[in-house]
């Protein structure tokens, strides 16, 4: 695949978190949590390439995923909490891989047609689908308090991460 996902780190560490004097707020449901993790992404501007009579995205091209994480200063930095937050970061990685697969197959008649397709695909995979996964995961796990649901989601994520062609996670599109 000419378009790859390049996470800045594979495993979160507590040093990846910004420490806050007040509990971070989960933007999905407005609740205060002990920690909050999402992801940022970057697509370096490399310009299109020509493939025969068509235009395509660059080859190679790396989608860079970085954690955006905050933790309350008074929280116990436990392995269970870190594992819960890791899942949120991993959502960015697997959704970016779905985005990369889509973008790798895009061909347009003009270079100008690529940017709107890129913007729509980023919105779908890295915002809408990632956001739905994040919200559903937190609802089902009670923000990590439901150990059996947490374990089930962790197993599903492990399978998804192991399969670079995965299109779904726990019945949810990436």
mmCIF file with all atom_site columns, C-alpha atoms in Angstrom:
data_model
loop_
_atom_site.group_PDB
_atom_site.id
_atom_site.type_symbol
_atom_site.label_atom_id
_atom_site.label_alt_id
_atom_site.label_comp_id
_atom_site.label_asym_id
_atom_site.label_entity_id
_atom_site.label_seq_id
_atom_site.pdbx_PDB_ins_code
_atom_site.Cartn_x
_atom_site.Cartn_y
_atom_site.Cartn_z
_atom_site.occupancy
_atom_site.B_iso_or_equiv
_atom_site.pdbx_formal_charge
_atom_site.auth_seq_id
_atom_site.auth_comp_id
_atom_site.auth_asym_id
_atom_site.auth_atom_id
_atom_site.pdbx_PDB_model_num
ATOM 1   C CA . UNK A 1 1   ? 0.000   0.000  0.000   1.00 0.00 ? 1   UNK A CA 1
ATOM 2   C CA . UNK A 1 2   ? 1.562   3.286  -1.029  1.00 0.00 ? 2   UNK A CA 1
ATOM 3   C CA . UNK A 1 3   ? -0.275  5.163  1.725   1.00 0.00 ? 3   UNK A CA 1
ATOM 4   C CA . UNK A 1 4   ? 0.769   4.018  5.188   1.00 0.00 ? 4   UNK A CA 1
ATOM 5   C CA . UNK A 1 5   ? -0.182  4.800  8.767   1.00 0.00 ? 5   UNK A CA 1
ATOM 6   C CA . UNK A 1 6   ? 2.754   5.845  10.906  1.00 0.00 ? 6   UNK A CA 1
ATOM 7   C CA . UNK A 1 7   ? 1.844   6.146  14.614  1.00 0.00 ? 7   UNK A CA 1
ATOM 8   C CA . UNK A 1 8   ? 4.268   8.352  16.538  1.00 0.00 ? 8   UNK A CA 1
ATOM 9   C CA . UNK A 1 9   ? 4.155   5.758  19.327  1.00 0.00 ? 9   UNK A CA 1
ATOM 10  C CA . UNK A 1 10  ? 2.685   2.286  19.487  1.00 0.00 ? 10  UNK A CA 1
ATOM 11  C CA . UNK A 1 11  ? 2.066   2.067  23.227  1.00 0.00 ? 11  UNK A CA 1
ATOM 12  C CA . UNK A 1 12  ? 0.948   4.996  25.348  1.00 0.00 ? 12  UNK A CA 1
ATOM 13  C CA . UNK A 1 13  ? 2.974   5.836  28.430  1.00 0.00 ? 13  UNK A CA 1
ATOM 14  C CA . UNK A 1 14  ? 1.955   8.179  31.211  1.00 0.00 ? 14  UNK A CA 1
ATOM 15  C CA . UNK A 1 15  ? 4.624   10.581 29.909  1.00 0.00 ? 15  UNK A CA 1
ATOM 16  C CA . UNK A 1 16  ? 2.439   11.032 26.789  1.00 0.00 ? 16  UNK A CA 1
ATOM 17  C CA . UNK A 1 17  ? -0.246  12.694 28.950  1.00 0.00 ? 17  UNK A CA 1
ATOM 18  C CA . UNK A 1 18  ? -0.569  16.363 29.728  1.00 0.00 ? 18  UNK A CA 1
ATOM 19  C CA . UNK A 1 19  ? -1.262  16.641 33.451  1.00 0.00 ? 19  UNK A CA 1
ATOM 20  C CA . UNK A 1 20  ? -4.218  18.844 34.341  1.00 0.00 ? 20  UNK A CA 1
ATOM 21  C CA . UNK A 1 21  ? -5.166  20.340 37.701  1.00 0.00 ? 21  UNK A CA 1
ATOM 22  C CA . UNK A 1 22  ? -8.798  19.634 36.903  1.00 0.00 ? 22  UNK A CA 1
ATOM 23  C CA . UNK A 1 23  ? -10.374 16.528 35.501  1.00 0.00 ? 23  UNK A CA 1
ATOM 24  C CA . UNK A 1 24  ? -10.386 16.482 31.692  1.00 0.00 ? 24  UNK A CA 1
ATOM 25  C CA . UNK A 1 25  ? -13.793 16.653 30.035  1.00 0.00 ? 25  UNK A CA 1
ATOM 26  C CA . UNK A 1 26  ? -14.880 14.034 27.525  1.00 0.00 ? 26  UNK A CA 1
ATOM 27  C CA . UNK A 1 27  ? -16.220 16.099 24.605  1.00 0.00 ? 27  UNK A CA 1
ATOM 28  C CA . UNK A 1 28  ? -18.508 13.237 23.542  1.00 0.00 ? 28  UNK A CA 1
ATOM 29  C CA . UNK A 1 29  ? -20.672 13.285 26.656  1.00 0.00 ? 29  UNK A CA 1
ATOM 30  C CA . UNK A 1 30  ? -19.476 16.295 28.662  1.00 0.00 ? 30  UNK A CA 1
ATOM 31  C CA . UNK A 1 31  ? -18.505 14.229 31.687  1.00 0.00 ? 31  UNK A CA 1
ATOM 32  C CA . UNK A 1 32  ? -15.353 14.805 33.687  1.00 0.00 ? 32  UNK A CA 1
ATOM 33  C CA . UNK A 1 33  ? -12.979 11.849 33.559  1.00 0.00 ? 33  UNK A CA 1
ATOM 34  C CA . UNK A 1 34  ? -9.717  10.882 35.228  1.00 0.00 ? 34  UNK A CA 1
ATOM 35  C CA . UNK A 1 35  ? -8.057  10.843 31.798  1.00 0.00 ? 35  UNK A CA 1
ATOM 36  C CA . UNK A 1 36  ? -8.975  11.573 28.201  1.00 0.00 ? 36  UNK A CA 1
ATOM 37  C CA . UNK A 1 37  ? -7.278  10.318 25.055  1.00 0.00 ? 37  UNK A CA 1
ATOM 38  C CA . UNK A 1 38  ? -7.872  10.951 21.408  1.00 0.00 ? 38  UNK A CA 1
ATOM 39  C CA . UNK A 1 39  ? -5.509  11.368 18.496  1.00 0.00 ? 39  UNK A CA 1
ATOM 40  C CA . UNK A 1 40  ? -4.235  13.941 16.064  1.00 0.00 ? 40  UNK A CA 1
ATOM 41  C CA . UNK A 1 41  ? -3.258  13.203 12.486  1.00 0.00 ? 41  UNK A CA 1
ATOM 42  C CA . UNK A 1 42  ? -1.053  14.781 9.867   1.00 0.00 ? 42  UNK A CA 1
ATOM 43  C CA . UNK A 1 43  ? -0.871  14.237 6.138   1.00 0.00 ? 43  UNK A CA 1
ATOM 44  C CA . UNK A 1 44  ? 2.283   15.880 4.774   1.00 0.00 ? 44  UNK A CA 1
ATOM 45  C CA . UNK A 1 45  ? 1.586   17.978 1.683   1.00 0.00 ? 45  UNK A CA 1
ATOM 46  C CA . UNK A 1 46  ? 3.357   16.075 -1.069  1.00 0.00 ? 46  UNK A CA 1
ATOM 47  C CA . UNK A 1 47  ? 1.124   16.817 -4.034  1.00 0.00 ? 47  UNK A CA 1
ATOM 48  C CA . UNK A 1 48  ? -0.585  14.350 -6.355  1.00 0.00 ? 48  UNK A CA 1
ATOM 49  C CA . UNK A 1 49  ? 1.028   11.856 -8.696  1.00 0.00 ? 49  UNK A CA 1
ATOM 50  C CA . UNK A 1 50  ? -0.028  10.882 -12.177 1.00 0.00 ? 50  UNK A CA 1
ATOM 51  C CA . UNK A 1 51  ? -0.981  7.283  -12.934 1.00 0.00 ? 51  UNK A CA 1
ATOM 52  C CA . UNK A 1 52  ? -1.540  6.949  -16.669 1.00 0.00 ? 52  UNK A CA 1
ATOM 53  C CA . UNK A 1 53  ? -4.283  9.432  -17.521 1.00 0.00 ? 53  UNK A CA 1
ATOM 54  C CA . UNK A 1 54  ? -5.394  9.776  -13.910 1.00 0.00 ? 54  UNK A CA 1
ATOM 55  C CA . UNK A 1 55  ? -4.286  11.534 -10.740 1.00 0.00 ? 55  UNK A CA 1
ATOM 56  C CA . UNK A 1 56  ? -3.722  9.791  -7.415  1.00 0.00 ? 56  UNK A CA 1
ATOM 57  C CA . UNK A 1 57  ? -2.479  10.564 -3.941  1.00 0.00 ? 57  UNK A CA 1
ATOM 58  C CA . UNK A 1 58  ? 1.300   10.477 -3.336  1.00 0.00 ? 58  UNK A CA 1
ATOM 59  C CA . UNK A 1 59  ? 3.288   7.251  -3.247  1.00 0.00 ? 59  UNK A CA 1
ATOM 60  C CA . UNK A 1 60  ? 4.641   6.821  -0.636  1.00 0.00 ? 60  UNK A CA 1
ATOM 61  C CA . UNK A 1 61  ? 2.585   8.911  1.770   1.00 0.00 ? 61  UNK A CA 1
ATOM 62  C CA . UNK A 1 62  ? 2.441   8.519  5.540   1.00 0.00 ? 62  UNK A CA 1
ATOM 63  C CA . UNK A 1 63  ? -0.547  9.399  7.677   1.00 0.00 ? 63  UNK A CA 1
ATOM 64  C CA . UNK A 1 64  ? 1.024   10.333 11.010  1.00 0.00 ? 64  UNK A CA 1
ATOM 65  C CA . UNK A 1 65  ? -1.046  9.554  14.115  1.00 0.00 ? 65  UNK A CA 1
ATOM 66  C CA . UNK A 1 66  ? -0.087  11.111 17.461  1.00 0.00 ? 66  UNK A CA 1
ATOM 67  C CA . UNK A 1 67  ? -1.810  10.795 20.831  1.00 0.00 ? 67  UNK A CA 1
ATOM 68  C CA . UNK A 1 68  ? -3.675  13.722 22.356  1.00 0.00 ? 68  UNK A CA 1
ATOM 69  C CA . UNK A 1 69  ? -3.952  12.734 25.997  1.00 0.00 ? 69  UNK A CA 1
ATOM 70  C CA . UNK A 1 70  ? -4.629  14.439 29.309  1.00 0.00 ? 70  UNK A CA 1
ATOM 71  C CA . UNK A 1 71  ? -4.844  13.122 32.854  1.00 0.00 ? 71  UNK A CA 1
ATOM 72  C CA . UNK A 1 72  ? -6.017  14.631 36.102  1.00 0.00 ? 72  UNK A CA 1
ATOM 73  C CA . UNK A 1 73  ? -3.117  15.446 38.426  1.00 0.00 ? 73  UNK A CA 1
ATOM 74  C CA . UNK A 1 74  ? -4.720  13.478 41.302  1.00 0.00 ? 74  UNK A CA 1
ATOM 75  C CA . UNK A 1 75  ? -5.515  10.309 39.351  1.00 0.00 ? 75  UNK A CA 1
ATOM 76  C CA . UNK A 1 76  ? -3.928  6.975  40.204  1.00 0.00 ? 76  UNK A CA 1
ATOM 77  C CA . UNK A 1 77  ? -1.970  6.140  37.067  1.00 0.00 ? 77  UNK A CA 1
ATOM 78  C CA . UNK A 1 78  ? -2.995  2.490  36.961  1.00 0.00 ? 78  UNK A CA 1
ATOM 79  C CA . UNK A 1 79  ? -2.353  -0.084 34.216  1.00 0.00 ? 79  UNK A CA 1
ATOM 80  C CA . UNK A 1 80  ? -6.145  -0.505 33.831  1.00 0.00 ? 80  UNK A CA 1
ATOM 81  C CA . UNK A 1 81  ? -6.675  3.212  33.167  1.00 0.00 ? 81  UNK A CA 1
ATOM 82  C CA . UNK A 1 82  ? -3.744  3.307  30.751  1.00 0.00 ? 82  UNK A CA 1
ATOM 83  C CA . UNK A 1 83  ? -5.164  0.264  28.901  1.00 0.00 ? 83  UNK A CA 1
ATOM 84  C CA . UNK A 1 84  ? -8.524  2.030  28.585  1.00 0.00 ? 84  UNK A CA 1
ATOM 85  C CA . UNK A 1 85  ? -6.840  5.145  27.197  1.00 0.00 ? 85  UNK A CA 1
ATOM 86  C CA . UNK A 1 86  ? -4.692  3.016  24.839  1.00 0.00 ? 86  UNK A CA 1
ATOM 87  C CA . UNK A 1 87  ? -7.872  1.798  23.165  1.00 0.00 ? 87  UNK A CA 1
ATOM 88  C CA . UNK A 1 88  ? -8.896  5.379  22.402  1.00 0.00 ? 88  UNK A CA 1
ATOM 89  C CA . UNK A 1 89  ? -5.537  6.010  20.741  1.00 0.00 ? 89  UNK A CA 1
ATOM 90  C CA . UNK A 1 90  ? -5.688  2.703  18.838  1.00 0.00 ? 90  UNK A CA 1
ATOM 91  C CA . UNK A 1 91  ? -9.024  3.785  17.336  1.00 0.00 ? 91  UNK A CA 1
ATOM 92  C CA . UNK A 1 92  ? -7.092  6.512  15.524  1.00 0.00 ? 92  UNK A CA 1
ATOM 93  C CA . UNK A 1 93  ? -4.617  3.988  14.158  1.00 0.00 ? 93  UNK A CA 1
ATOM 94  C CA . UNK A 1 94  ? -7.184  1.511  12.831  1.00 0.00 ? 94  UNK A CA 1
ATOM 95  C CA . UNK A 1 95  ? -9.427  4.236  11.392  1.00 0.00 ? 95  UNK A CA 1
ATOM 96  C CA . UNK A 1 96  ? -6.401  5.798  9.684   1.00 0.00 ? 96  UNK A CA 1
ATOM 97  C CA . UNK A 1 97  ? -5.573  2.425  8.142   1.00 0.00 ? 97  UNK A CA 1
ATOM 98  C CA . UNK A 1 98  ? -9.097  2.278  6.658   1.00 0.00 ? 98  UNK A CA 1
ATOM 99  C CA . UNK A 1 99  ? -8.573  5.809  5.327   1.00 0.00 ? 99  UNK A CA 1
ATOM 100 C CA . UNK A 1 100 ? -5.223  4.779  3.802   1.00 0.00 ? 100 UNK A CA 1
ATOM 101 C CA . UNK A 1 101 ? -6.799  1.791  2.039   1.00 0.00 ? 101 UNK A CA 1
ATOM 102 C CA . UNK A 1 102 ? -9.483  4.007  0.537   1.00 0.00 ? 102 UNK A CA 1
ATOM 103 C CA . UNK A 1 103 ? -7.090  6.758  -0.562  1.00 0.00 ? 103 UNK A CA 1
ATOM 104 C CA . UNK A 1 104 ? -4.726  4.227  -2.148  1.00 0.00 ? 104 UNK A CA 1
ATOM 105 C CA . UNK A 1 105 ? -7.398  3.277  -4.670  1.00 0.00 ? 105 UNK A CA 1
ATOM 106 C CA . UNK A 1 106 ? -8.581  6.770  -5.571  1.00 0.00 ? 106 UNK A CA 1
ATOM 107 C CA . UNK A 1 107 ? -8.033  7.897  -9.180  1.00 0.00 ? 107 UNK A CA 1
ATOM 108 C CA . UNK A 1 108 ? -9.439  11.133 -10.586 1.00 0.00 ? 108 UNK A CA 1
ATOM 109 C CA . UNK A 1 109 ? -9.387  12.818 -13.982 1.00 0.00 ? 109 UNK A CA 1
ATOM 110 C CA . UNK A 1 110 ? -7.961  16.064 -12.542 1.00 0.00 ? 110 UNK A CA 1
ATOM 111 C CA . UNK A 1 111 ? -5.640  16.841 -9.655  1.00 0.00 ? 111 UNK A CA 1
ATOM 112 C CA . UNK A 1 112 ? -8.200  19.335 -8.314  1.00 0.00 ? 112 UNK A CA 1
ATOM 113 C CA . UNK A 1 113 ? -10.691 16.506 -7.705  1.00 0.00 ? 113 UNK A CA 1
ATOM 114 C CA . UNK A 1 114 ? -8.403  14.892 -5.112  1.00 0.00 ? 114 UNK A CA 1
ATOM 115 C CA . UNK A 1 115 ? -8.696  17.476 -2.323  1.00 0.00 ? 115 UNK A CA 1
ATOM 116 C CA . UNK A 1 116 ? -12.498 17.279 -1.896  1.00 0.00 ? 116 UNK A CA 1
ATOM 117 C CA . UNK A 1 117 ? -12.280 13.468 -1.871  1.00 0.00 ? 117 UNK A CA 1
ATOM 118 C CA . UNK A 1 118 ? -9.516  13.630 0.739   1.00 0.00 ? 118 UNK A CA 1
ATOM 119 C CA . UNK A 1 119 ? -11.500 16.004 2.951   1.00 0.00 ? 119 UNK A CA 1
ATOM 120 C CA . UNK A 1 120 ? -14.639 13.849 2.726   1.00 0.00 ? 120 UNK A CA 1
ATOM 121 C CA . UNK A 1 121 ? -12.710 10.642 3.488   1.00 0.00 ? 121 UNK A CA 1
ATOM 122 C CA . UNK A 1 122 ? -10.865 12.203 6.452   1.00 0.00 ? 122 UNK A CA 1
ATOM 123 C CA . UNK A 1 123 ? -14.184 13.463 7.831   1.00 0.00 ? 123 UNK A CA 1
ATOM 124 C CA . UNK A 1 124 ? -15.754 10.010 7.442   1.00 0.00 ? 124 UNK A CA 1
ATOM 125 C CA . UNK A 1 125 ? -12.943 7.850  8.860   1.00 0.00 ? 125 UNK A CA 1
ATOM 126 C CA . UNK A 1 126 ? -11.059 10.042 11.343  1.00 0.00 ? 126 UNK A CA 1
ATOM 127 C CA . UNK A 1 127 ? -13.931 12.106 12.667  1.00 0.00 ? 127 UNK A CA 1
ATOM 128 C CA . UNK A 1 128 ? -17.320 10.442 12.185  1.00 0.00 ? 128 UNK A CA 1
ATOM 129 C CA . UNK A 1 129 ? -16.442 6.743  12.427  1.00 0.00 ? 129 UNK A CA 1
ATOM 130 C CA . UNK A 1 130 ? -13.678 7.228  15.008  1.00 0.00 ? 130 UNK A CA 1
ATOM 131 C CA . UNK A 1 131 ? -16.040 9.397  17.070  1.00 0.00 ? 131 UNK A CA 1
ATOM 132 C CA . UNK A 1 132 ? -18.831 6.817  16.928  1.00 0.00 ? 132 UNK A CA 1
ATOM 133 C CA . UNK A 1 133 ? -16.419 4.081  18.023  1.00 0.00 ? 133 UNK A CA 1
ATOM 134 C CA . UNK A 1 134 ? -15.069 6.211  20.885  1.00 0.00 ? 134 UNK A CA 1
ATOM 135 C CA . UNK A 1 135 ? -18.553 7.033  22.180  1.00 0.00 ? 135 UNK A CA 1
ATOM 136 C CA . UNK A 1 136 ? -19.869 3.481  21.873  1.00 0.00 ? 136 UNK A CA 1
ATOM 137 C CA . UNK A 1 137 ? -16.769 2.066  23.588  1.00 0.00 ? 137 UNK A CA 1
ATOM 138 C CA . UNK A 1 138 ? -17.065 4.487  26.515  1.00 0.00 ? 138 UNK A CA 1
ATOM 139 C CA . UNK A 1 139 ? -20.813 3.873  26.887  1.00 0.00 ? 139 UNK A CA 1
ATOM 140 C CA . UNK A 1 140 ? -20.406 0.084  26.842  1.00 0.00 ? 140 UNK A CA 1
ATOM 141 C CA . UNK A 1 141 ? -17.387 0.023  29.170  1.00 0.00 ? 141 UNK A CA 1
ATOM 142 C CA . UNK A 1 142 ? -18.698 2.752  31.474  1.00 0.00 ? 142 UNK A CA 1
ATOM 143 C CA . UNK A 1 143 ? -15.520 4.725  30.701  1.00 0.00 ? 143 UNK A CA 1
ATOM 144 C CA . UNK A 1 144 ? -13.470 1.651  31.647  1.00 0.00 ? 144 UNK A CA 1
ATOM 145 C CA . UNK A 1 145 ? -15.386 0.700  34.810  1.00 0.00 ? 145 UNK A CA 1
ATOM 146 C CA . UNK A 1 146 ? -17.046 -2.403 33.317  1.00 0.00 ? 146 UNK A CA 1
ATOM 147 C CA . UNK A 1 147 ? -14.183 -4.932 33.321  1.00 0.00 ? 147 UNK A CA 1
ATOM 148 C CA . UNK A 1 148 ? -15.894 -7.587 31.185  1.00 0.00 ? 148 UNK A CA 1
ATOM 149 C CA . UNK A 1 149 ? -16.873 -5.085 28.482  1.00 0.00 ? 149 UNK A CA 1
ATOM 150 C CA . UNK A 1 150 ? -13.374 -3.589 28.669  1.00 0.00 ? 150 UNK A CA 1
ATOM 151 C CA . UNK A 1 151 ? -11.846 -7.056 28.144  1.00 0.00 ? 151 UNK A CA 1
ATOM 152 C CA . UNK A 1 152 ? -14.152 -7.786 25.179  1.00 0.00 ? 152 UNK A CA 1
ATOM 153 C CA . UNK A 1 153 ? -13.304 -4.502 23.458  1.00 0.00 ? 153 UNK A CA 1
ATOM 154 C CA . UNK A 1 154 ? -9.592  -5.023 24.110  1.00 0.00 ? 154 UNK A CA 1
ATOM 155 C CA . UNK A 1 155 ? -9.775  -8.473 22.458  1.00 0.00 ? 155 UNK A CA 1
ATOM 156 C CA . UNK A 1 156 ? -11.603 -7.027 19.459  1.00 0.00 ? 156 UNK A CA 1
ATOM 157 C CA . UNK A 1 157 ? -8.998  -4.270 19.120  1.00 0.00 ? 157 UNK A CA 1
ATOM 158 C CA . UNK A 1 158 ? -6.137  -6.795 19.291  1.00 0.00 ? 158 UNK A CA 1
ATOM 159 C CA . UNK A 1 159 ? -7.696  -8.702 16.371  1.00 0.00 ? 159 UNK A CA 1
ATOM 160 C CA . UNK A 1 160 ? -8.239  -5.485 14.440  1.00 0.00 ? 160 UNK A CA 1
ATOM 161 C CA . UNK A 1 161 ? -4.675  -4.268 14.975  1.00 0.00 ? 161 UNK A CA 1
ATOM 162 C CA . UNK A 1 162 ? -3.325  -7.675 13.899  1.00 0.00 ? 162 UNK A CA 1
ATOM 163 C CA . UNK A 1 163 ? -5.242  -7.505 10.614  1.00 0.00 ? 163 UNK A CA 1
ATOM 164 C CA . UNK A 1 164 ? -4.082  -4.570 8.473   1.00 0.00 ? 164 UNK A CA 1
ATOM 165 C CA . UNK A 1 165 ? -7.084  -5.134 6.177   1.00 0.00 ? 165 UNK A CA 1
ATOM 166 C CA . UNK A 1 166 ? -9.711  -5.007 8.937   1.00 0.00 ? 166 UNK A CA 1
ATOM 167 C CA . UNK A 1 167 ? -12.732 -2.971 7.933   1.00 0.00 ? 167 UNK A CA 1
ATOM 168 C CA . UNK A 1 168 ? -14.714 -3.266 11.155  1.00 0.00 ? 168 UNK A CA 1
ATOM 169 C CA . UNK A 1 169 ? -14.137 -3.241 14.895  1.00 0.00 ? 169 UNK A CA 1
ATOM 170 C CA . UNK A 1 170 ? -16.793 -4.916 17.023  1.00 0.00 ? 170 UNK A CA 1
ATOM 171 C CA . UNK A 1 171 ? -19.404 -4.513 14.284  1.00 0.00 ? 171 UNK A CA 1
ATOM 172 C CA . UNK A 1 172 ? -18.518 -0.850 13.690  1.00 0.00 ? 172 UNK A CA 1
ATOM 173 C CA . UNK A 1 173 ? -17.073 0.397  10.384  1.00 0.00 ? 173 UNK A CA 1
ATOM 174 C CA . UNK A 1 174 ? -13.618 1.955  10.585  1.00 0.00 ? 174 UNK A CA 1
#
